[in-house]
mmCIF file of C-alpha atoms in Angstrom:
data_model
loop_
_atom_site.group_PDB
_atom_site.id
_atom_site.type_symbol
_atom_site.label_atom_id
_atom_site.label_comp_id
_atom_site.label_asym_id
_atom_site.label_seq_id
_atom_site.Cartn_x
_atom_site.Cartn_y
_atom_site.Cartn_z
ATOM 1 C CA MET A 1 -16.270 84.350 86.511
ATOM 2 C CA SER A 2 -13.539 81.678 86.286
ATOM 3 C CA ASP A 3 -11.844 80.877 82.983
ATOM 4 C CA THR A 4 -11.600 77.143 83.856
ATOM 5 C CA PRO A 5 -13.361 75.010 81.183
ATOM 6 C CA TYR A 6 -16.485 73.244 82.210
ATOM 7 C CA SER A 7 -16.420 69.434 82.204
ATOM 8 C CA PRO A 8 -19.664 67.675 82.837
ATOM 9 C CA LYS A 9 -19.572 65.175 85.626
ATOM 10 C CA GLY A 10 -21.449 61.940 86.100
ATOM 11 C CA PRO A 11 -22.472 59.138 83.732
ATOM 12 C CA ALA A 12 -22.997 59.649 79.966
ATOM 13 C CA ARG A 13 -26.459 59.925 78.635
ATOM 14 C CA PRO A 14 -28.138 56.726 77.480
ATOM 15 C CA GLY A 15 -27.643 56.031 73.745
ATOM 16 C CA ALA A 16 -24.480 58.003 73.382
ATOM 17 C CA ALA A 17 -21.390 56.085 72.138
ATOM 18 C CA PRO A 18 -17.766 57.035 71.909
ATOM 19 C CA ARG A 19 -16.703 58.318 68.476
ATOM 20 C CA ALA A 20 -13.909 55.675 68.235
ATOM 21 C CA GLY A 21 -16.420 52.820 68.646
ATOM 22 C CA VAL A 22 -18.580 54.130 65.869
ATOM 23 C CA THR A 23 -15.611 54.263 63.525
ATOM 24 C CA ALA A 24 -14.539 50.704 64.338
ATOM 25 C CA ALA A 25 -18.039 49.387 63.729
ATOM 26 C CA MET A 26 -18.201 51.133 60.394
ATOM 27 C CA GLN A 27 -14.814 49.751 59.381
ATOM 28 C CA GLY A 28 -15.906 46.247 60.335
ATOM 29 C CA ALA A 29 -19.049 46.575 58.253
ATOM 30 C CA ASP A 30 -17.009 47.777 55.290
ATOM 31 C CA GLU A 31 -14.603 44.849 55.594
ATOM 32 C CA ARG A 32 -17.480 42.399 55.736
ATOM 33 C CA ARG A 33 -19.023 43.952 52.642
ATOM 34 C CA ARG A 34 -15.709 43.781 50.814
ATOM 35 C CA ALA A 35 -15.197 40.187 51.910
ATOM 36 C CA ALA A 36 -18.696 39.291 50.782
ATOM 37 C CA ALA A 37 -18.082 41.010 47.454
ATOM 38 C CA THR A 38 -14.755 39.154 47.042
ATOM 39 C CA ILE A 39 -16.404 35.845 47.887
ATOM 40 C CA ALA A 40 -19.222 36.579 45.453
ATOM 41 C CA ARG A 41 -16.695 37.504 42.755
ATOM 42 C CA LEU A 42 -14.633 34.349 43.392
ATOM 43 C CA LYS A 43 -17.775 32.235 43.330
ATOM 44 C CA ALA A 44 -18.750 33.833 40.020
ATOM 45 C CA GLU A 45 -15.262 33.171 38.632
ATOM 46 C CA LEU A 46 -15.364 29.582 39.848
ATOM 47 C CA ALA A 47 -18.805 29.138 38.326
ATOM 48 C CA ALA A 48 -17.563 30.600 35.028
ATOM 49 C CA GLN A 49 -14.508 28.321 35.090
ATOM 50 C CA ALA A 50 -16.693 25.331 35.911
ATOM 51 C CA ALA A 51 -18.983 26.234 33.021
ATOM 52 C CA LEU A 52 -15.970 26.606 30.712
ATOM 53 C CA ILE A 53 -14.534 23.271 31.838
ATOM 54 C CA ALA A 54 -17.912 21.609 31.359
ATOM 55 C CA SER A 55 -18.171 23.147 27.885
ATOM 56 C CA GLN A 56 -14.643 22.016 27.023
ATOM 57 C CA GLU A 57 -15.338 18.525 28.348
ATOM 58 C CA LEU A 58 -18.486 18.402 26.236
ATOM 59 C CA SER A 59 -16.567 19.606 23.207
ATOM 60 C CA LEU A 60 -13.780 17.103 23.910
ATOM 61 C CA ALA A 61 -16.288 14.279 24.313
ATOM 62 C CA HIS A 62 -17.922 15.292 21.036
ATOM 63 C CA SER A 63 -14.546 15.443 19.284
ATOM 64 C CA ARG A 64 -13.612 12.053 20.746
ATOM 65 C CA LYS A 65 -16.906 10.615 19.514
ATOM 66 C CA ILE A 66 -16.287 12.005 16.035
ATOM 67 C CA PHE A 67 -12.704 10.675 16.084
ATOM 68 C CA ASP A 68 -13.865 7.256 17.252
ATOM 69 C CA ARG A 69 -16.527 7.079 14.561
ATOM 70 C CA ALA A 70 -14.107 8.305 11.887
ATOM 71 C CA SER A 71 -11.484 5.893 13.170
ATOM 72 C CA VAL A 72 -13.876 2.953 12.872
ATOM 73 C CA ALA A 73 -15.109 4.092 9.458
ATOM 74 C CA ALA A 74 -11.550 4.534 8.168
ATOM 75 C CA ARG A 75 -10.316 1.384 9.915
ATOM 76 C CA LEU A 76 -7.626 3.566 11.480
ATOM 77 C CA GLY A 77 -6.276 3.047 14.995
ATOM 78 C CA VAL A 78 -3.574 4.515 17.215
ATOM 79 C CA TRP A 79 -0.772 2.486 18.772
ATOM 80 C CA GLU A 80 2.280 3.112 20.907
ATOM 81 C CA CYS A 81 5.158 1.043 22.228
ATOM 82 C CA SER A 82 7.427 1.994 25.116
ATOM 83 C CA LEU A 83 11.194 1.880 24.684
ATOM 84 C CA PRO A 84 13.116 -0.095 25.603
ATOM 85 C CA GLY A 85 10.429 -2.006 27.524
ATOM 86 C CA GLU A 86 8.395 -2.850 24.359
ATOM 87 C CA GLN A 87 5.043 -2.409 26.184
ATOM 88 C CA LEU A 88 2.208 -1.982 23.681
ATOM 89 C CA ALA A 89 -0.930 0.159 23.944
ATOM 90 C CA TRP A 90 -3.649 0.079 21.266
ATOM 91 C CA THR A 91 -6.938 1.780 20.566
ATOM 92 C CA ASP A 92 -9.944 -0.417 19.818
ATOM 93 C CA VAL A 93 -9.542 -0.342 16.035
ATOM 94 C CA VAL A 94 -6.033 -1.838 16.184
ATOM 95 C CA TYR A 95 -7.416 -4.721 18.239
ATOM 96 C CA ASP A 96 -10.049 -5.179 15.525
ATOM 97 C CA LEU A 97 -7.403 -5.187 12.768
ATOM 98 C CA PHE A 98 -5.612 -8.088 14.442
ATOM 99 C CA ASP A 99 -8.865 -9.865 15.383
ATOM 100 C CA LEU A 100 -8.101 -9.642 19.099
ATOM 101 C CA PRO A 101 -10.661 -8.935 21.860
ATOM 102 C CA ARG A 102 -10.585 -5.249 22.727
ATOM 103 C CA GLY A 103 -8.586 -4.499 25.856
ATOM 104 C CA SER A 104 -6.869 -7.885 25.987
ATOM 105 C CA ALA A 105 -3.232 -8.117 27.130
ATOM 106 C CA LEU A 106 -0.672 -7.421 24.412
ATOM 107 C CA ASP A 107 2.629 -9.242 23.958
ATOM 108 C CA ARG A 108 4.759 -7.803 21.156
ATOM 109 C CA SER A 109 6.676 -11.059 20.721
ATOM 110 C CA GLU A 110 3.347 -12.727 19.844
ATOM 111 C CA ILE A 111 1.982 -9.826 17.779
ATOM 112 C CA ILE A 112 5.061 -9.796 15.557
ATOM 113 C CA LYS A 113 4.298 -13.393 14.542
ATOM 114 C CA CYS A 114 1.287 -12.091 12.605
ATOM 115 C CA TYR A 115 3.684 -10.640 10.032
ATOM 116 C CA PRO A 116 4.943 -13.034 7.312
ATOM 117 C CA ALA A 117 8.713 -13.278 6.941
ATOM 118 C CA GLU A 118 9.033 -10.608 4.242
ATOM 119 C CA SER A 119 6.829 -8.064 6.026
ATOM 120 C CA ARG A 120 8.498 -8.806 9.365
ATOM 121 C CA LYS A 121 11.938 -8.236 7.888
ATOM 122 C CA ALA A 122 10.862 -4.905 6.378
ATOM 123 C CA LEU A 123 9.235 -3.823 9.651
ATOM 124 C CA ASP A 124 12.270 -4.750 11.764
ATOM 125 C CA THR A 125 14.635 -2.941 9.383
ATOM 126 C CA MET A 126 12.624 0.289 9.185
ATOM 127 C CA ARG A 127 11.766 0.302 12.909
ATOM 128 C CA GLY A 128 15.384 -0.233 13.934
ATOM 129 C CA ARG A 129 16.570 2.551 11.630
ATOM 130 C CA ALA A 130 13.895 4.953 12.913
ATOM 131 C CA ILE A 131 14.874 4.336 16.553
ATOM 132 C CA ALA A 132 18.572 4.720 15.790
ATOM 133 C CA GLU A 133 18.023 7.945 13.815
ATOM 134 C CA ARG A 134 15.268 9.322 16.120
ATOM 135 C CA SER A 135 12.972 9.614 13.098
ATOM 136 C CA GLY A 136 9.931 7.739 11.761
ATOM 137 C CA PHE A 137 8.742 5.594 8.894
ATOM 138 C CA ASN A 138 5.766 4.526 6.759
ATOM 139 C CA LEU A 139 5.209 0.922 5.736
ATOM 140 C CA ASP A 140 2.518 -1.111 3.984
ATOM 141 C CA ALA A 141 2.718 -4.592 5.489
ATOM 142 C CA GLU A 142 0.839 -7.853 5.167
ATOM 143 C CA ILE A 143 -0.450 -9.591 8.302
ATOM 144 C CA THR A 144 -2.265 -12.795 9.117
ATOM 145 C CA THR A 145 -4.667 -12.023 11.970
ATOM 146 C CA PHE A 146 -5.238 -14.198 15.027
ATOM 147 C CA ALA A 147 -8.411 -15.397 13.274
ATOM 148 C CA GLY A 148 -6.353 -16.512 10.262
ATOM 149 C CA ARG A 149 -7.473 -13.704 7.955
ATOM 150 C CA SER A 150 -5.035 -12.090 5.551
ATOM 151 C CA ARG A 151 -4.928 -8.290 5.703
ATOM 152 C CA TRP A 152 -2.791 -5.399 4.544
ATOM 153 C CA ILE A 153 -2.163 -2.543 6.974
ATOM 154 C CA ARG A 154 -0.481 0.834 6.567
ATOM 155 C CA ILE A 155 1.813 1.647 9.495
ATOM 156 C CA THR A 156 3.016 5.138 10.350
ATOM 157 C CA ALA A 157 5.493 5.598 13.171
ATOM 158 C CA THR A 158 7.312 8.402 15.003
ATOM 159 C CA VAL A 159 9.987 8.052 17.667
ATOM 160 C CA GLU A 160 9.652 10.264 20.766
ATOM 161 C CA CYS A 161 12.763 11.145 22.776
ATOM 162 C CA GLU A 162 13.528 12.608 26.176
ATOM 163 C CA ALA A 163 16.956 14.187 26.627
ATOM 164 C CA GLY A 164 17.926 12.637 23.312
ATOM 165 C CA VAL A 165 16.992 9.114 24.413
ATOM 166 C CA PRO A 166 14.154 7.272 22.599
ATOM 167 C CA VAL A 167 11.394 6.541 25.117
ATOM 168 C CA ARG A 168 8.558 5.394 22.875
ATOM 169 C CA ILE A 169 7.505 4.839 19.292
ATOM 170 C CA PHE A 170 3.932 5.556 18.281
ATOM 171 C CA GLY A 171 1.708 6.139 15.285
ATOM 172 C CA MET A 172 -1.284 4.757 13.404
ATOM 173 C CA LYS A 173 -2.298 1.503 11.751
ATOM 174 C CA GLN A 174 -4.924 1.434 9.022
ATOM 175 C CA ASP A 175 -6.631 -1.397 7.174
ATOM 176 C CA ILE A 176 -5.788 -0.938 3.465
ATOM 177 C CA THR A 177 -6.811 -4.414 2.293
ATOM 178 C CA GLU A 178 -9.450 -3.147 -0.138
ATOM 179 C CA GLU A 179 -7.091 -0.454 -1.416
ATOM 180 C CA LYS A 180 -4.392 -3.093 -1.945
ATOM 181 C CA ILE A 181 -6.754 -5.414 -3.817
ATOM 182 C CA LEU A 182 -7.894 -2.552 -6.054
ATOM 183 C CA SER A 183 -4.309 -1.431 -6.636
ATOM 184 C CA ASP A 184 -3.206 -4.960 -7.534
ATOM 185 C CA ARG A 185 -6.202 -5.299 -9.837
ATOM 186 C CA MET A 186 -5.400 -2.036 -11.601
ATOM 187 C CA ARG A 187 -1.759 -3.036 -11.968
ATOM 188 C CA TYR A 188 -2.814 -6.426 -13.288
ATOM 189 C CA LEU A 189 -5.079 -4.803 -15.883
ATOM 190 C CA ALA A 190 -2.229 -2.478 -16.852
ATOM 191 C CA GLU A 191 0.317 -5.273 -17.267
ATOM 192 C CA TYR A 192 -1.561 -8.473 -18.127
ATOM 193 C CA ASP A 193 -3.899 -9.703 -20.825
ATOM 194 C CA VAL A 194 -7.234 -10.437 -19.157
ATOM 195 C CA MET A 195 -8.201 -13.274 -21.509
ATOM 196 C CA THR A 196 -5.011 -15.334 -21.436
ATOM 197 C CA GLY A 197 -3.339 -14.219 -18.197
ATOM 198 C CA LEU A 198 -0.081 -13.579 -20.055
ATOM 199 C CA ALA A 199 1.751 -10.267 -19.993
ATOM 200 C CA ASN A 200 0.167 -7.743 -22.346
ATOM 201 C CA ARG A 201 1.742 -5.670 -25.095
ATOM 202 C CA GLY A 202 2.382 -2.730 -22.755
ATOM 203 C CA ARG A 203 4.423 -4.802 -20.330
ATOM 204 C CA PHE A 204 6.256 -6.463 -23.217
ATOM 205 C CA GLN A 205 7.208 -3.094 -24.702
ATOM 206 C CA ALA A 206 8.327 -1.810 -21.293
ATOM 207 C CA ARG A 207 10.585 -4.831 -20.795
ATOM 208 C CA LEU A 208 12.001 -4.426 -24.293
ATOM 209 C CA ALA A 209 12.641 -0.718 -23.727
ATOM 210 C CA HIS A 210 14.612 -1.393 -20.523
ATOM 211 C CA ALA A 211 16.637 -4.293 -21.872
ATOM 212 C CA ASP A 212 19.789 -2.184 -21.896
ATOM 213 C CA GLU A 213 19.444 -1.121 -18.247
ATOM 214 C CA GLY A 214 20.983 -4.024 -16.378
ATOM 215 C CA ARG A 215 18.712 -6.881 -17.530
ATOM 216 C CA PRO A 216 20.032 -7.856 -20.962
ATOM 217 C CA LEU A 217 18.024 -10.028 -23.347
ATOM 218 C CA GLY A 218 19.258 -12.949 -25.408
ATOM 219 C CA ALA A 219 16.546 -13.317 -28.030
ATOM 220 C CA LEU A 220 12.959 -12.586 -28.995
ATOM 221 C CA LEU A 221 10.620 -15.199 -30.458
ATOM 222 C CA LEU A 222 7.447 -13.953 -32.158
ATOM 223 C CA VAL A 223 4.772 -16.664 -32.404
ATOM 224 C CA ASP A 224 1.807 -16.348 -34.761
ATOM 225 C CA LEU A 225 -1.001 -18.919 -34.774
ATOM 226 C CA ASP A 226 -1.569 -20.571 -38.149
ATOM 227 C CA GLY A 227 -5.183 -21.292 -39.048
ATOM 228 C CA PHE A 228 -6.651 -19.180 -36.273
ATOM 229 C CA LYS A 229 -8.552 -16.824 -38.570
ATOM 230 C CA ALA A 230 -10.330 -19.722 -40.243
ATOM 231 C CA VAL A 231 -11.361 -21.172 -36.876
ATOM 232 C CA ASN A 232 -12.526 -17.781 -35.638
ATOM 233 C CA ASP A 233 -14.538 -17.082 -38.809
ATOM 234 C CA THR A 234 -16.067 -20.554 -38.932
ATOM 235 C CA PHE A 235 -16.903 -21.199 -35.276
ATOM 236 C CA GLY A 236 -17.174 -17.675 -33.895
ATOM 237 C CA HIS A 237 -15.321 -15.588 -31.325
ATOM 238 C CA VAL A 238 -16.283 -17.744 -28.342
ATOM 239 C CA VAL A 239 -14.495 -20.748 -29.821
ATOM 240 C CA GLY A 240 -11.711 -18.503 -31.038
ATOM 241 C CA ASP A 241 -11.192 -17.170 -27.510
ATOM 242 C CA GLU A 242 -10.977 -20.715 -26.160
ATOM 243 C CA CYS A 243 -8.283 -21.459 -28.739
ATOM 244 C CA LEU A 244 -6.329 -18.395 -27.645
ATOM 245 C CA LYS A 245 -6.550 -19.427 -23.997
ATOM 246 C CA GLU A 246 -5.336 -22.930 -24.817
ATOM 247 C CA ALA A 247 -2.500 -21.560 -26.939
ATOM 248 C CA ALA A 248 -1.426 -19.261 -24.101
ATOM 249 C CA LYS A 249 -1.513 -22.147 -21.634
ATOM 250 C CA ARG A 250 0.681 -24.307 -23.865
ATOM 251 C CA LEU A 251 3.064 -21.451 -24.517
ATOM 252 C CA ALA A 252 3.468 -20.632 -20.810
ATOM 253 C CA ALA A 253 3.966 -24.318 -19.945
ATOM 254 C CA GLY A 254 6.652 -24.769 -22.595
ATOM 255 C CA CYS A 255 8.595 -21.568 -21.875
ATOM 256 C CA GLY A 256 9.482 -21.961 -18.224
ATOM 257 C CA GLU A 257 12.960 -20.527 -18.761
ATOM 258 C CA ALA A 258 11.685 -17.439 -20.561
ATOM 259 C CA ASP A 259 12.142 -13.943 -19.169
ATOM 260 C CA LEU A 260 8.661 -12.940 -20.350
ATOM 261 C CA VAL A 261 5.768 -14.518 -22.278
ATOM 262 C CA ALA A 262 3.245 -12.028 -23.645
ATOM 263 C CA ARG A 263 0.257 -11.692 -25.932
ATOM 264 C CA VAL A 264 1.130 -8.790 -28.219
ATOM 265 C CA GLY A 265 -1.722 -8.960 -30.738
ATOM 266 C CA GLY A 266 -4.897 -10.842 -31.662
ATOM 267 C CA ASP A 267 -3.244 -14.226 -32.247
ATOM 268 C CA GLU A 268 0.370 -13.158 -31.893
ATOM 269 C CA PHE A 269 2.562 -13.917 -28.901
ATOM 270 C CA ALA A 270 6.086 -12.938 -27.861
ATOM 271 C CA VAL A 271 8.685 -14.842 -25.865
ATOM 272 C CA LEU A 272 11.699 -13.004 -24.452
ATOM 273 C CA VAL A 273 14.617 -15.124 -23.271
ATOM 274 C CA GLY A 274 17.804 -14.189 -21.451
ATOM 275 C CA PRO A 275 21.380 -14.389 -22.750
ATOM 276 C CA HIS A 276 21.935 -17.696 -20.928
ATOM 277 C CA LEU A 277 20.296 -19.573 -23.837
ATOM 278 C CA ASP A 278 22.503 -20.067 -26.886
ATOM 279 C CA ARG A 279 21.314 -20.359 -30.485
ATOM 280 C CA GLY A 280 20.838 -24.095 -30.238
ATOM 281 C CA ALA A 281 18.691 -23.781 -27.096
ATOM 282 C CA VAL A 282 16.574 -21.019 -28.630
ATOM 283 C CA SER A 283 16.056 -23.052 -31.814
ATOM 284 C CA GLY A 284 15.041 -26.034 -29.682
ATOM 285 C CA LEU A 285 12.539 -23.833 -27.821
ATOM 286 C CA ALA A 286 11.033 -22.726 -31.156
ATOM 287 C CA ARG A 287 10.630 -26.355 -32.244
ATOM 288 C CA ARG A 288 8.878 -27.260 -28.974
ATOM 289 C CA ILE A 289 6.527 -24.297 -29.355
ATOM 290 C CA ILE A 290 5.596 -25.353 -32.895
ATOM 291 C CA GLU A 291 5.056 -28.950 -31.766
ATOM 292 C CA ALA A 292 2.870 -27.901 -28.823
ATOM 293 C CA MET A 293 0.775 -25.541 -30.930
ATOM 294 C CA GLY A 294 0.266 -28.201 -33.602
ATOM 295 C CA LYS A 295 -1.683 -30.487 -31.285
ATOM 296 C CA PRO A 296 -5.486 -30.457 -31.770
ATOM 297 C CA VAL A 297 -7.505 -28.093 -29.607
ATOM 298 C CA PRO A 298 -10.733 -29.560 -28.181
ATOM 299 C CA ALA A 299 -13.575 -27.010 -28.323
ATOM 300 C CA CYS A 300 -17.362 -27.375 -28.531
ATOM 301 C CA GLY A 301 -17.109 -31.123 -28.949
ATOM 302 C CA GLN A 302 -14.731 -30.798 -31.875
ATOM 303 C CA SER A 303 -11.008 -31.199 -32.397
ATOM 304 C CA LEU A 304 -9.685 -28.066 -34.031
ATOM 305 C CA GLY A 305 -6.348 -27.911 -35.796
ATOM 306 C CA LEU A 306 -4.000 -24.968 -35.362
ATOM 307 C CA GLY A 307 -0.323 -24.413 -35.912
ATOM 308 C CA ALA A 308 2.355 -21.807 -35.285
ATOM 309 C CA SER A 309 5.029 -19.940 -37.175
ATOM 310 C CA VAL A 310 7.950 -18.478 -35.230
ATOM 311 C CA GLY A 311 10.347 -15.639 -36.033
ATOM 312 C CA ILE A 312 13.537 -15.306 -33.980
ATOM 313 C CA ALA A 313 15.858 -12.339 -33.511
ATOM 314 C CA PHE A 314 18.965 -12.433 -31.327
ATOM 315 C CA ALA A 315 19.959 -9.397 -29.322
ATOM 316 C CA GLU A 316 23.484 -9.522 -30.709
ATOM 317 C CA ALA A 317 22.125 -8.665 -34.160
ATOM 318 C CA GLY A 318 21.435 -5.063 -33.064
ATOM 319 C CA ALA A 319 20.004 -2.812 -30.403
ATOM 320 C CA SER A 320 17.117 -4.080 -28.288
ATOM 321 C CA CYS A 321 14.800 -1.515 -29.848
ATOM 322 C CA ASP A 322 15.302 -3.285 -33.196
ATOM 323 C CA LEU A 323 14.486 -6.761 -31.872
ATOM 324 C CA PHE A 324 10.768 -6.617 -32.620
ATOM 325 C CA THR A 325 11.263 -5.482 -36.223
ATOM 326 C CA GLN A 326 13.903 -8.157 -36.777
ATOM 327 C CA ALA A 327 11.783 -10.931 -35.257
ATOM 328 C CA ASP A 328 8.773 -9.751 -37.295
ATOM 329 C CA THR A 329 10.871 -9.974 -40.478
ATOM 330 C CA ALA A 330 11.866 -13.526 -39.548
ATOM 331 C CA LEU A 331 8.214 -14.394 -38.786
ATOM 332 C CA TYR A 332 7.104 -13.329 -42.265
ATOM 333 C CA ALA A 333 9.890 -15.464 -43.704
ATOM 334 C CA ALA A 334 8.613 -18.467 -41.708
ATOM 335 C CA LYS A 335 5.082 -17.941 -43.042
ATOM 336 C CA ALA A 336 6.410 -17.585 -46.579
ATOM 337 C CA ALA A 337 8.259 -20.865 -46.111
ATOM 338 C CA GLY A 338 4.969 -22.736 -45.622
ATOM 339 C CA ARG A 339 4.076 -22.020 -41.979
ATOM 340 C CA ASN A 340 4.483 -24.358 -38.971
ATOM 341 C CA THR A 341 8.203 -23.609 -38.970
ATOM 342 C CA PHE A 342 10.651 -21.016 -37.658
ATOM 343 C CA ARG A 343 13.195 -18.665 -39.137
ATOM 344 C CA ILE A 344 16.071 -16.707 -37.581
ATOM 345 C CA PHE A 345 16.775 -13.110 -38.523
ATOM 346 C CA LYS A 346 20.216 -12.571 -40.015
ATOM 347 C CA ALA A 347 21.597 -9.251 -41.184
ATOM 348 C CA GLU A 348 22.891 -9.449 -44.766
ATOM 349 C CA ALA A 349 26.651 -9.299 -44.789
ATOM 350 C CA GLY A 350 28.099 -6.176 -46.283
ATOM 351 C CA VAL A 351 24.747 -4.462 -46.889
ATOM 352 C CA ARG A 352 24.074 -1.917 -44.176
ATOM 353 C CA GLY A 353 20.437 -1.205 -43.430
ATOM 354 C CA ARG A 354 19.132 -4.341 -45.155
ATOM 355 C CA SER A 355 18.186 -7.622 -43.566
ATOM 356 C CA ALA A 356 17.108 -11.121 -44.406
ATOM 357 C CA ALA A 357 15.690 -14.185 -42.660
ATOM 358 C CA ALA A 358 17.181 -17.611 -43.072
#
């Protein structure tokens, strides 16, 4: 028998495939499965990213809605201005603050006219400094809107730079009109007498206490109404209040050159004058006050008679903190002299710590 291997001849049997073909088909199937899996994974990632973006957009829209509502409630808007082009961009609330239609064209040269001279000067100064120093500023400014309304706004600003060059200035503007009115009212109540409109005792004492800090005083006149208690007791507090108002009006009208006119007690007033008035001028002022206060006061259909006694102390007689005591001493001397007159405080010569009124 031959040792030569046997090789079958003739065509292969039906259904039989080469081993290499089977392997290629299997590899192709694997690649398709991997590709399908990759596509499925990428689609899942894209879907997740789309869901995240949609969630973020929803959150952003919600935040924007909250900001818009808060902005309207707080009367607070955002603004920006390009540099050096001076092109403005505003949010809706800023348009509302200036009484302009939302989205209308903005011209800074026209907008700046809404600021009165004093506010415009302050804005120009602070804005110019902020741009030069690459910084920012805060400013409370008055405006007159395009509808003619007077408002106060609080401006905050920050300068943005690129490569050290200012490219825009931006910030917020808020309506603080009500806050300003309340603040002014509180300051008024702290410094002025509500009944007469004159400065109150607190403001008078503050001015007296700071007399040695660059704003020297010349003299103090203390004015006490003569006959007021009798009027108040006879006709009541309503009539008495009318007398006080009339007295304050006459005092303010006759003391135009005074540094300060104040109501410092029930029926007692104070007049502070500067050093530009000499003794003769101050004495003349006291005489005019007494004459004005001596005129009848019409009230409740009657003509009521009042008067005034005046005590004067000059700043040269001692420290400003002693002025009130000295003027009060002179006032008592004027009352002792028969009222409706004035007396000037004069330190007794050679007797330290004692005083007299003459």
